[in-house]
Short mmCIF file of C-alpha atoms and ligand atoms in Angstrom, two decimals:
data_model
loop_
_atom_site.label_atom_id
_atom_site.label_comp_id
_atom_site.label_asym_id
_atom_site.label_seq_id
_atom_site.Cartn_x
_atom_site.Cartn_y
_atom_site.Cartn_z
CA MET A 1 0.00 0.00 0.00
CA SER A 2 1.40 3.40 -0.89
CA ALA A 3 1.06 6.56 1.19
CA ARG A 4 1.57 10.18 0.19
CA VAL A 5 2.24 12.19 3.26
CA VAL A 6 3.61 15.61 4.23
CA LEU A 7 5.12 16.07 7.70
CA LEU A 8 4.71 19.56 9.16
CA GLY A 9 6.00 21.02 12.39
CA PRO A 10 8.79 23.17 13.79
CA PRO A 11 12.42 22.09 13.69
CA GLY A 12 12.93 19.46 16.37
CA ALA A 13 9.31 18.25 16.36
CA GLY A 14 10.53 14.80 15.32
CA LYS A 15 9.72 14.82 11.60
CA GLY A 16 12.85 12.82 10.72
CA THR A 17 12.29 10.29 13.51
CA GLN A 18 8.61 9.79 12.64
CA ALA A 19 9.46 9.49 8.93
CA ALA A 20 12.02 6.79 9.71
CA LYS A 21 9.34 4.86 11.65
CA ILE A 22 6.90 5.10 8.75
CA LYS A 23 9.60 3.91 6.37
CA GLU A 24 10.44 1.01 8.69
CA LYS A 25 6.83 -0.15 8.52
CA ARG A 26 6.24 0.45 4.81
CA ASN A 27 9.10 0.95 2.44
CA ILE A 28 7.94 4.36 1.25
CA ALA A 29 10.47 6.93 -0.05
CA HIS A 30 11.52 9.31 2.72
CA ILE A 31 12.39 12.66 1.16
CA SER A 32 14.12 14.96 3.61
CA THR A 33 15.04 18.26 1.93
CA GLY A 34 17.35 19.05 4.87
CA ASP A 35 19.28 15.79 4.29
CA ILE A 36 19.47 16.38 0.53
CA LEU A 37 20.78 19.90 1.15
CA ARG A 38 23.35 18.80 3.74
CA ASP A 39 24.59 16.15 1.32
CA SER A 40 24.81 18.79 -1.45
CA VAL A 41 26.80 21.07 0.86
CA LYS A 42 29.16 18.21 1.72
CA ARG A 43 29.69 17.40 -1.95
CA LYS A 44 30.03 21.12 -2.80
CA THR A 45 27.51 20.91 -5.64
CA GLU A 46 26.05 24.07 -7.18
CA ILE A 47 22.92 23.73 -5.01
CA GLY A 48 25.03 23.08 -1.92
CA LEU A 49 27.15 26.17 -2.48
CA ALA A 50 24.05 28.31 -3.03
CA ALA A 51 22.26 26.91 0.05
CA LYS A 52 25.03 26.88 2.65
CA SER A 53 24.83 30.43 4.00
CA TYR A 54 21.04 30.23 4.38
CA MET A 55 21.30 26.95 6.27
CA ASP A 56 24.11 28.09 8.56
CA SER A 57 22.03 31.05 9.74
CA GLY A 58 18.74 29.14 10.01
CA ARG A 59 17.08 30.98 7.10
CA LEU A 60 15.08 29.30 4.36
CA VAL A 61 16.76 28.44 1.07
CA PRO A 62 14.96 30.32 -1.78
CA ASP A 63 11.75 28.72 -3.06
CA ASP A 64 12.81 28.35 -6.71
CA LEU A 65 15.86 26.31 -5.71
CA MET A 66 13.83 24.09 -3.38
CA ILE A 67 11.01 23.55 -5.87
CA GLY A 68 13.49 22.56 -8.60
CA MET A 69 15.14 20.12 -6.19
CA ILE A 70 11.89 18.49 -5.11
CA ARG A 71 10.63 18.27 -8.70
CA SER A 72 13.67 16.30 -9.83
CA ARG A 73 13.31 13.89 -6.89
CA MET A 74 9.55 13.42 -7.23
CA VAL A 75 9.66 12.44 -10.90
CA GLN A 76 11.81 9.38 -10.14
CA GLY A 77 9.95 6.09 -10.62
CA ASP A 78 9.62 5.02 -6.96
CA ILE A 79 7.39 7.99 -6.06
CA ALA A 80 4.45 7.37 -8.37
CA ALA A 81 4.63 3.64 -7.62
CA GLY A 82 5.19 3.55 -3.87
CA GLY A 83 4.34 6.98 -2.45
CA PHE A 84 6.41 9.35 -0.32
CA ILE A 85 6.90 10.97 3.05
CA LEU A 86 7.95 14.58 2.62
CA ASP A 87 9.99 15.76 5.59
CA GLY A 88 10.89 19.47 5.54
CA PHE A 89 8.99 20.36 2.36
CA PRO A 90 6.87 22.38 1.82
CA ARG A 91 7.99 25.15 4.16
CA THR A 92 6.24 28.11 2.51
CA THR A 93 2.88 28.66 0.83
CA VAL A 94 4.66 29.08 -2.52
CA GLN A 95 6.25 25.63 -2.05
CA ALA A 96 2.90 24.08 -1.06
CA GLU A 97 1.25 25.48 -4.18
CA ALA A 98 4.12 24.18 -6.32
CA LEU A 99 3.72 20.73 -4.72
CA ASP A 100 0.00 20.74 -5.51
CA ARG A 101 0.76 21.54 -9.16
CA LEU A 102 3.46 18.89 -9.35
CA LEU A 103 1.17 16.20 -7.90
CA GLU A 104 -1.57 17.23 -10.27
CA ASP A 105 0.83 16.87 -13.22
CA MET A 106 1.68 13.38 -11.94
CA SER A 107 -2.03 12.54 -11.40
CA LEU A 108 -1.38 11.91 -7.72
CA CYS A 109 -3.05 13.34 -4.62
CA LEU A 110 -1.87 13.85 -1.10
CA ASP A 111 -3.32 11.51 1.56
CA ALA A 112 -2.48 13.52 4.67
CA ALA A 113 -0.48 16.38 6.18
CA LEU A 114 0.60 15.44 9.70
CA PHE A 115 1.27 18.36 11.99
CA LEU A 116 3.63 17.47 14.85
CA GLU A 117 2.78 19.88 17.67
CA ILE A 118 5.44 20.77 20.23
CA SER A 119 6.36 23.75 22.46
CA ASP A 120 9.33 26.07 21.78
CA ASP A 121 10.98 25.08 25.08
CA GLU A 122 10.81 21.41 24.14
CA VAL A 123 12.27 22.21 20.70
CA VAL A 124 15.26 24.01 22.23
CA ARG A 125 15.78 21.20 24.77
CA ARG A 126 15.65 18.53 22.07
CA LEU A 127 17.77 20.25 19.44
CA THR A 128 20.59 21.29 21.73
CA ASN A 129 20.81 17.62 22.78
CA ARG A 130 20.38 16.21 19.26
CA ARG A 131 23.25 14.40 17.58
CA VAL A 132 23.20 13.05 14.04
CA CYS A 133 25.22 10.64 11.96
CA PRO A 134 26.20 12.40 8.72
CA SER A 135 27.00 9.04 7.08
CA CYS A 136 23.67 7.23 7.45
CA GLY A 137 21.30 9.92 8.79
CA ALA A 138 20.55 8.20 12.14
CA ILE A 139 19.31 10.61 14.82
CA TYR A 140 20.22 10.44 18.54
CA ASN A 141 19.68 12.50 21.70
CA VAL A 142 22.36 12.63 24.37
CA ILE A 143 19.74 12.47 27.14
CA VAL A 144 16.92 10.24 25.93
CA ARG A 145 18.45 8.24 23.07
CA PRO A 146 22.24 8.19 23.36
CA THR A 147 24.51 6.08 21.16
CA LYS A 148 25.74 2.85 22.81
CA ALA A 149 29.38 3.94 22.46
CA GLU A 150 29.93 7.67 22.93
CA GLY A 151 30.13 9.54 19.62
CA ILE A 152 29.80 6.38 17.48
CA CYS A 153 26.70 5.65 15.38
CA ASP A 154 24.96 2.40 16.48
CA ALA A 155 23.73 1.80 12.94
CA CYS A 156 26.84 2.31 10.81
CA GLY A 157 29.81 2.96 13.11
CA GLY A 158 30.32 6.50 11.74
CA SER A 159 31.12 9.53 13.92
CA VAL A 160 28.09 11.25 15.41
CA ILE A 161 28.07 15.07 15.43
CA GLN A 162 26.04 18.10 16.49
CA ARG A 163 24.66 19.98 13.47
CA ASP A 164 25.95 23.58 13.21
CA ASP A 165 22.37 24.83 13.07
CA ASP A 166 21.47 23.01 16.31
CA LYS A 167 23.21 25.73 18.36
CA GLU A 168 20.77 27.70 20.55
CA GLN A 169 20.96 31.07 18.73
CA VAL A 170 20.36 29.45 15.33
CA ILE A 171 17.53 27.35 16.78
CA ARG A 172 15.76 30.51 18.01
CA ASN A 173 16.09 31.97 14.50
CA ARG A 174 14.77 28.78 12.89
CA LEU A 175 11.75 28.89 15.23
CA MET A 176 11.04 32.50 14.24
CA VAL A 177 11.33 31.63 10.54
CA TYR A 178 9.05 28.62 11.12
CA ARG A 179 6.38 30.78 12.76
CA GLU A 180 6.43 33.42 10.03
CA ARG A 181 6.84 31.34 6.88
CA THR A 182 5.81 27.73 7.59
CA SER A 183 3.04 27.81 10.21
CA PRO A 184 0.50 29.26 7.68
CA LEU A 185 0.63 25.81 6.04
CA ILE A 186 -1.38 24.39 8.96
CA ASP A 187 -4.30 26.47 7.77
CA TYR A 188 -3.51 25.68 4.13
CA TYR A 189 -3.89 21.93 4.67
CA GLU A 190 -6.72 22.27 7.18
CA LYS A 191 -8.80 24.07 4.54
CA ARG A 192 -8.17 21.18 2.14
CA GLY A 193 -9.32 18.63 4.75
CA LEU A 194 -5.89 16.99 4.88
CA LEU A 195 -4.55 18.12 8.26
CA TYR A 196 -4.07 15.71 11.17
CA ARG A 197 -2.58 16.83 14.46
CA VAL A 198 -0.09 14.62 16.29
CA ASP A 199 1.48 15.25 19.71
CA GLY A 200 5.17 15.71 18.89
CA ALA A 201 6.15 15.25 22.53
CA LYS A 202 4.83 11.67 22.52
CA SER A 203 6.54 8.53 21.29
CA SER A 204 8.17 8.15 17.89
CA ASP A 205 5.44 5.97 16.39
CA THR A 206 2.46 8.31 16.86
CA ALA A 207 2.57 9.18 13.14
CA VAL A 208 2.45 5.50 12.15
CA ARG A 209 -0.52 4.91 14.45
CA LEU A 210 -2.35 7.97 13.15
CA LEU A 211 -1.80 6.93 9.51
CA GLU A 212 -3.03 3.42 10.29
CA SER A 213 -6.10 4.80 12.05
CA ILE A 214 -7.11 6.88 9.01
CA GLY A 215 -6.46 3.97 6.64
CA VAL A 216 -3.48 5.53 4.87
CA MET A 217 -1.14 2.66 5.73
P1 LIG B 301 15.93 20.58 8.31
O1 LIG B 301 16.93 19.48 8.42
O2 LIG B 301 14.64 20.14 7.65
O3 LIG B 301 15.69 21.30 9.61
O4 LIG B 301 16.56 21.66 7.28
C1 LIG B 301 17.78 22.30 7.57
C2 LIG B 301 17.86 23.61 6.80
O5 LIG B 301 17.77 23.36 5.39
C3 LIG B 301 16.74 24.60 7.09
O6 LIG B 301 16.99 25.38 8.25
C4 LIG B 301 16.75 25.44 5.82
O7 LIG B 301 17.83 26.35 5.79
C5 LIG B 301 17.03 24.40 4.74
N1 LIG B 301 15.79 23.80 4.19
C6 LIG B 301 15.35 22.51 4.30
N2 LIG B 301 14.19 22.33 3.67
C7 LIG B 301 13.84 23.53 3.16
C8 LIG B 301 12.72 24.04 2.42
N3 LIG B 301 11.70 23.23 2.08
N4 LIG B 301 12.71 25.35 2.08
C9 LIG B 301 13.74 26.16 2.38
N5 LIG B 301 14.80 25.78 3.10
C10 LIG B 301 14.86 24.49 3.49
#
């Protein structure tokens, strides 16, 4: 069964963790624009070079660049066949409208937009404690989900790091950007009857359970 899902919510709400759980259950493509961008920065591609300064300061990468990136990923064969979980896209109304047009061109429709709700204080607490593995994308938390061996990824043995944009000042900026540019999407999807609210402070499989309960997976 395929599922076509958008994950919404502030940075640190657990979009990546919930997406990984959904993927574990059903092998649906997990498209994280943040991961694609970080990989592009690492490989110093044209997109990576253009995006880096925005990412470092917690600002949004321009819409045209993001829409082009998502378009080239979405037209790959696995998406129409097996569905997708979009994690980190759309982040503006312009991006949401572009996604609607793209899906229409592909004769696909969205099943659900899951909004992971969480307080600012919890976001700051989580993100300052978050550690990630740049090699395989695994996500840890030094307090609640530490690696078995300090600094070493349980999944692939790579070195686990703190993202540059998980420093407190940048987090505060990302939250402000989220409120101004991304939170209007809650209304956008609510009006289309696609919005489902999930408690982001709860366990990492609340999204899976919600999708199962509405018959999406
Ligand atoms: P994330 O890992 O989703 O928190 O994304 C990290 C950073 O990548 C964000 O703070 C933005 O600078 C950039 N980014 C990711 N997705 C988008 C998007 N859809 N639109 C604009 N910028 C994005």
